Amino acid sequence: MVMLTAAPDWLREELVTLAWCWRLARRDGVVVGLTSHDRDLVIDGTPYRAAPGMKPSALETSDSLEVETMDLEGAVSSVAIAAADLDAGRWDGAELLLMVTDWRAPEAEAPIVVARGELGAVERRGAAFAAELQGVLRRLDGPACPATSPSCRAALGDRACRVDLAPLTHVRRVVAIEGRSVTLDAPVAAGSMAFGELLWIEGAACGLASPVIADDGTALQLAEVPAVLPALPARVRLTEGCDKQLATCRARFGNAVNFRGEAHLPGNDLLTRYPGG
């Protein structure tokens, strides 16, 4: 959250015409600008669509370092924020910038940033939705240093792991869906997709990712499937996974030098192995 220390002159006038402005950036790169006013506004060259139903609730700011949140509410717009996208989870985790401006002269007066952060899970309530804004100070709630773990703390292919994902990425088509099981048009190496990811790259679910629990080469068991399934066949991008064990890192990827875990560190059970231990 942002604490307002000095209000600009236009905000000190006897009559103030405020408009809430929202800039939402989804994880898939889609950016939407919305304003609570009943007409479109342009701020710093960026258009903000009219969305009178958009408003914050339980707004609170302070100068403390406590982790703060804010509840957000708005109306579902078929153009800017589609109900199907909310149901599919496309807006979960979206970055949000909340500002206020004078709607009479949005280009002349610099908007005031009230809050920034990211959206938690979005809940749809009929023709409206509600979400919680997680402030940037929430990051201070995380651990100051990594905790020891027998398994690897890195994600396959990230900066700590350094494994090249190009040869571990495949494009296939899903030809059948039954429950959380999907069937591919061509096999991948059996067992290689466990703990990996299936990304839908066409159809109604385009851009949504589904974690893979297990596979036998042609059939994949997913942790979840999109709320709206695409027409089949549908292309998907498959990224192989890793179980984060040292033996797998050494034998399958030849990457033990970058293993980010303490596989040989004794656990608490060592204290119970001997009498008086």
C-alpha positions as a printed Julia matrix, in Angstrom:
277×3 Matrix{Float64}:
   0.0     0.0     0.0
   1.04    3.63   -0.45
   0.71    6.25    2.28
  -0.34    9.67    0.92
   1.94   12.24    2.57
   1.03   15.35    0.56
  -2.12   15.83   -1.49
  -1.81   17.77   -4.78
  -3.59   21.11   -5.22
  -6.42   19.7    -7.32
  -7.32   17.28   -4.54
  -7.6    20.16   -2.04
 -10.3    22.01   -3.98
 -13.79   22.36   -2.49
 -15.31   20.33   -5.31
 -13.32   17.3    -6.45
 -14.38   15.0    -9.3
 -12.57   11.73   -8.62
 -12.36    8.65  -10.82
 -10.81    5.38   -9.7
  -8.44    3.96  -12.31
  -7.25    0.38  -12.46
  -4.42   -1.06  -14.5
  -4.48   -4.86  -14.53
  -1.7    -6.96  -16.08
  -2.4   -10.67  -16.37
   0.3   -13.3   -16.18
  -0.17  -14.07  -19.89
   0.68  -10.47  -20.85
  -2.85   -9.09  -21.32
  -3.1    -5.54  -19.9
  -6.45   -3.82  -19.23
  -7.15   -0.26  -18.05
 -10.47    0.46  -16.36
 -12.02    3.56  -14.76
 -14.95    3.88  -12.38
 -16.23    6.87  -14.39
 -19.01    6.49  -16.97
 -16.81    7.5   -19.89
 -13.42    6.41  -21.2
 -10.34    8.3   -19.99
  -6.82    8.59  -21.34
  -3.96    8.81  -18.82
  -0.34    9.1   -19.96
  -1.44    7.96  -23.4
  -3.05    4.79  -22.05
  -6.81    4.35  -22.59
  -8.95    3.39  -19.6
 -12.33    1.91  -20.42
 -15.43    3.05  -18.55
 -16.44    0.5   -15.89
 -18.71    2.29  -13.37
 -19.14   -0.87  -11.3
 -15.44   -1.06  -10.41
 -14.76    0.13   -6.86
 -12.49   -0.71   -3.93
 -13.92   -1.65   -0.55
 -12.34   -1.73    2.92
  -9.56    0.55    1.69
  -6.96    1.22    4.38
  -3.42    2.6     4.2
  -0.73    3.07    6.85
   2.98    3.67    7.24
   3.64    0.41    9.06
   5.47   -2.6     7.67
   2.62   -4.99    8.35
   1.38   -7.14    5.51
  -1.73   -5.35    4.25
  -4.51   -6.45    1.97
  -7.48   -4.75    0.39
 -10.77   -6.13   -0.86
 -11.78   -5.27   -4.41
 -15.17   -5.52   -6.03
 -16.4    -4.92   -9.55
 -18.93   -5.74  -12.19
 -18.2    -8.29  -14.87
 -17.74   -6.64  -18.27
 -18.1    -8.82  -21.34
 -15.51   -6.66  -23.1
 -12.82   -5.94  -20.52
 -13.19   -8.7   -17.91
 -15.12  -11.65  -19.28
 -16.85  -14.03  -16.9
 -15.32  -17.01  -18.7
 -11.81  -15.65  -18.05
 -12.61  -15.19  -14.36
 -13.91  -18.75  -14.12
 -10.82  -20.07  -15.91
  -8.51  -18.33  -13.42
  -6.86  -16.07  -15.98
  -7.03  -13.1   -13.59
  -5.61  -14.92  -10.55
  -2.27  -13.35   -9.61
  -2.67  -10.39  -11.98
  -0.58   -7.32  -11.15
  -2.71   -4.34  -10.2
  -2.09   -0.6    -9.96
  -4.89    1.44   -8.35
  -4.96    5.22   -8.86
  -7.3     8.19   -8.49
  -7.44   11.11  -10.9
  -9.58   14.15  -11.73
 -11.86   12.88  -14.49
 -12.34   16.43  -15.82
  -8.65   16.67  -16.79
  -6.97   13.24  -16.5
  -4.11   14.26  -18.81
  -3.41   17.55  -17.0
  -3.28   16.2   -13.45
  -0.91   13.39  -12.5
  -2.87   10.49  -10.99
  -2.26    9.51   -7.37
  -1.16    5.93   -6.79
  -3.23    4.51   -3.93
  -2.15    0.88   -3.98
  -0.23   -1.66   -5.97
   0.21   -5.39   -5.67
  -1.29   -8.53   -7.14
  -4.7   -10.14   -7.04
  -5.37  -13.21   -4.98
  -7.9   -15.79   -6.12
 -10.83  -14.11   -7.86
 -14.35  -15.12   -6.8
 -17.3   -14.51   -9.1
 -20.66  -13.69   -7.53
 -23.31  -13.73  -10.23
 -22.82  -10.6   -12.32
 -20.0    -9.31  -10.09
 -16.65  -10.47   -8.78
 -14.57   -9.97   -5.64
 -10.83  -10.35   -5.08
  -8.2    -9.57   -2.48
  -5.28   -7.32   -3.33
  -2.04   -8.59   -1.81
   0.21   -5.61   -1.14
   3.89   -5.49   -2.06
   4.84   -5.6     1.63
   3.51   -9.16    1.7
   6.85  -10.23    0.23
   8.52   -9.3     3.51
   6.58  -12.14    5.12
   8.71  -14.7     3.29
  11.8   -16.42    4.71
  15.01  -14.4     4.86
  17.04  -17.36    3.59
  16.25  -20.76    2.05
  15.31  -23.54    4.46
  17.29  -26.78    4.31
  15.59  -29.55    2.4
  16.53  -33.03    1.17
  14.85  -32.2    -2.15
  15.93  -29.51   -4.61
  14.59  -25.99   -4.02
  15.11  -24.93   -7.64
  12.55  -25.28  -10.41
  13.61  -27.25  -13.48
  15.16  -24.82  -15.95
  15.33  -21.73  -13.71
  18.45  -19.65  -13.0
  19.48  -21.86  -10.1
  18.91  -25.14  -11.97
  20.36  -24.05  -15.34
  19.03  -27.06  -17.27
  18.16  -26.16  -20.88
  14.41  -26.69  -21.31
  14.48  -26.55  -25.12
  15.07  -30.3   -25.61
  12.6   -31.03  -22.81
   9.74  -29.12  -24.47
   7.37  -30.79  -26.92
   4.3   -29.8   -28.94
   1.5   -32.34  -29.21
  -2.25  -32.43  -29.71
  -4.77  -33.58  -27.13
  -7.21  -35.87  -28.87
  -9.31  -37.03  -25.9
 -10.16  -35.86  -22.38
 -11.68  -38.09  -19.73
 -11.89  -36.57  -16.27
  -8.38  -35.31  -15.55
  -6.75  -37.7   -18.01
  -5.79  -36.47  -21.49
  -4.63  -38.53  -24.46
  -1.95  -37.26  -26.85
  -1.75  -37.81  -30.59
   1.92  -38.87  -30.29
   3.8   -40.27  -27.29
   6.54  -38.69  -25.21
   9.14  -40.6   -23.21
   7.21  -42.55  -20.58
   7.61  -41.05  -17.12
   9.25  -37.86  -18.35
   6.19  -35.66  -17.84
   5.58  -36.33  -14.14
   5.86  -33.01  -12.19
   5.91  -31.22  -15.54
   3.41  -28.91  -17.18
   0.86  -28.96  -19.99
   0.16  -25.54  -21.51
  -2.88  -25.17  -23.76
  -1.85  -23.12  -26.8
  -5.08  -23.02  -28.77
  -8.81  -23.13  -28.23
 -10.89  -21.84  -25.32
  -8.21  -22.78  -22.77
  -5.34  -21.08  -24.62
  -2.74  -19.74  -22.18
  -3.82  -21.86  -19.2
  -1.37  -24.33  -17.64
  -2.16  -27.68  -16.04
   0.4   -29.48  -13.8
   1.06  -33.11  -14.75
   0.91  -35.74  -12.01
   1.87  -38.84  -13.99
   2.09  -40.21  -17.53
   2.62  -43.42  -19.44
   3.87  -41.81  -22.64
   0.55  -41.19  -24.39
  -1.91  -40.58  -21.53
  -1.25  -37.79  -19.02
  -2.89  -37.46  -15.6
  -3.38  -33.77  -14.79
  -3.73  -32.14  -11.39
  -6.55  -30.01  -12.81
  -8.23  -29.27  -16.1
  -9.5   -25.87  -17.31
 -13.05  -24.9   -16.39
 -13.72  -24.39  -20.1
 -12.37  -27.2   -22.26
 -11.26  -26.54  -25.85
 -12.6   -28.28  -28.91
 -10.51  -31.34  -29.77
  -7.97  -31.92  -31.12
  -6.18  -29.02  -29.42
  -2.46  -28.21  -29.5
  -0.54  -28.18  -26.21
   3.02  -27.44  -25.18
   4.51  -30.03  -22.85
   7.43  -29.28  -20.53
   9.03  -32.27  -18.85
   9.27  -32.38  -15.07
  11.64  -33.34  -12.29
  10.94  -34.99   -8.92
  13.67  -32.81   -7.3
  15.69  -35.8    -6.07
  19.49  -35.89   -6.24
  19.53  -39.27   -7.99
  17.26  -37.93  -10.75
  19.29  -34.74  -11.07
  22.49  -36.76  -11.47
  21.3   -39.62  -13.67
  18.68  -37.99  -15.9
  19.95  -34.43  -16.26
  23.66  -34.72  -15.38
  23.18  -31.63  -13.26
  24.16  -32.68   -9.72
  26.57  -29.73   -9.5
  23.55  -27.4    -9.49
  21.42  -29.44   -7.08
  19.87  -26.98   -4.62
  19.2   -29.24   -1.65
  20.87  -31.1     1.21
  20.27  -34.71    0.23
  22.75  -36.16    2.76
  21.91  -33.93    5.73
  20.75  -36.12    8.69
  17.14  -35.62    9.67
  15.48  -35.44   13.08
  14.96  -39.21   13.04
  18.7   -39.62   13.69
  18.07  -38.67   17.35
  15.82  -41.71   17.88
  18.14  -44.34   16.39
  20.22  -44.91   19.53
  19.28  -45.06   23.22
  19.97  -41.75   24.88
  20.51  -40.06   21.51
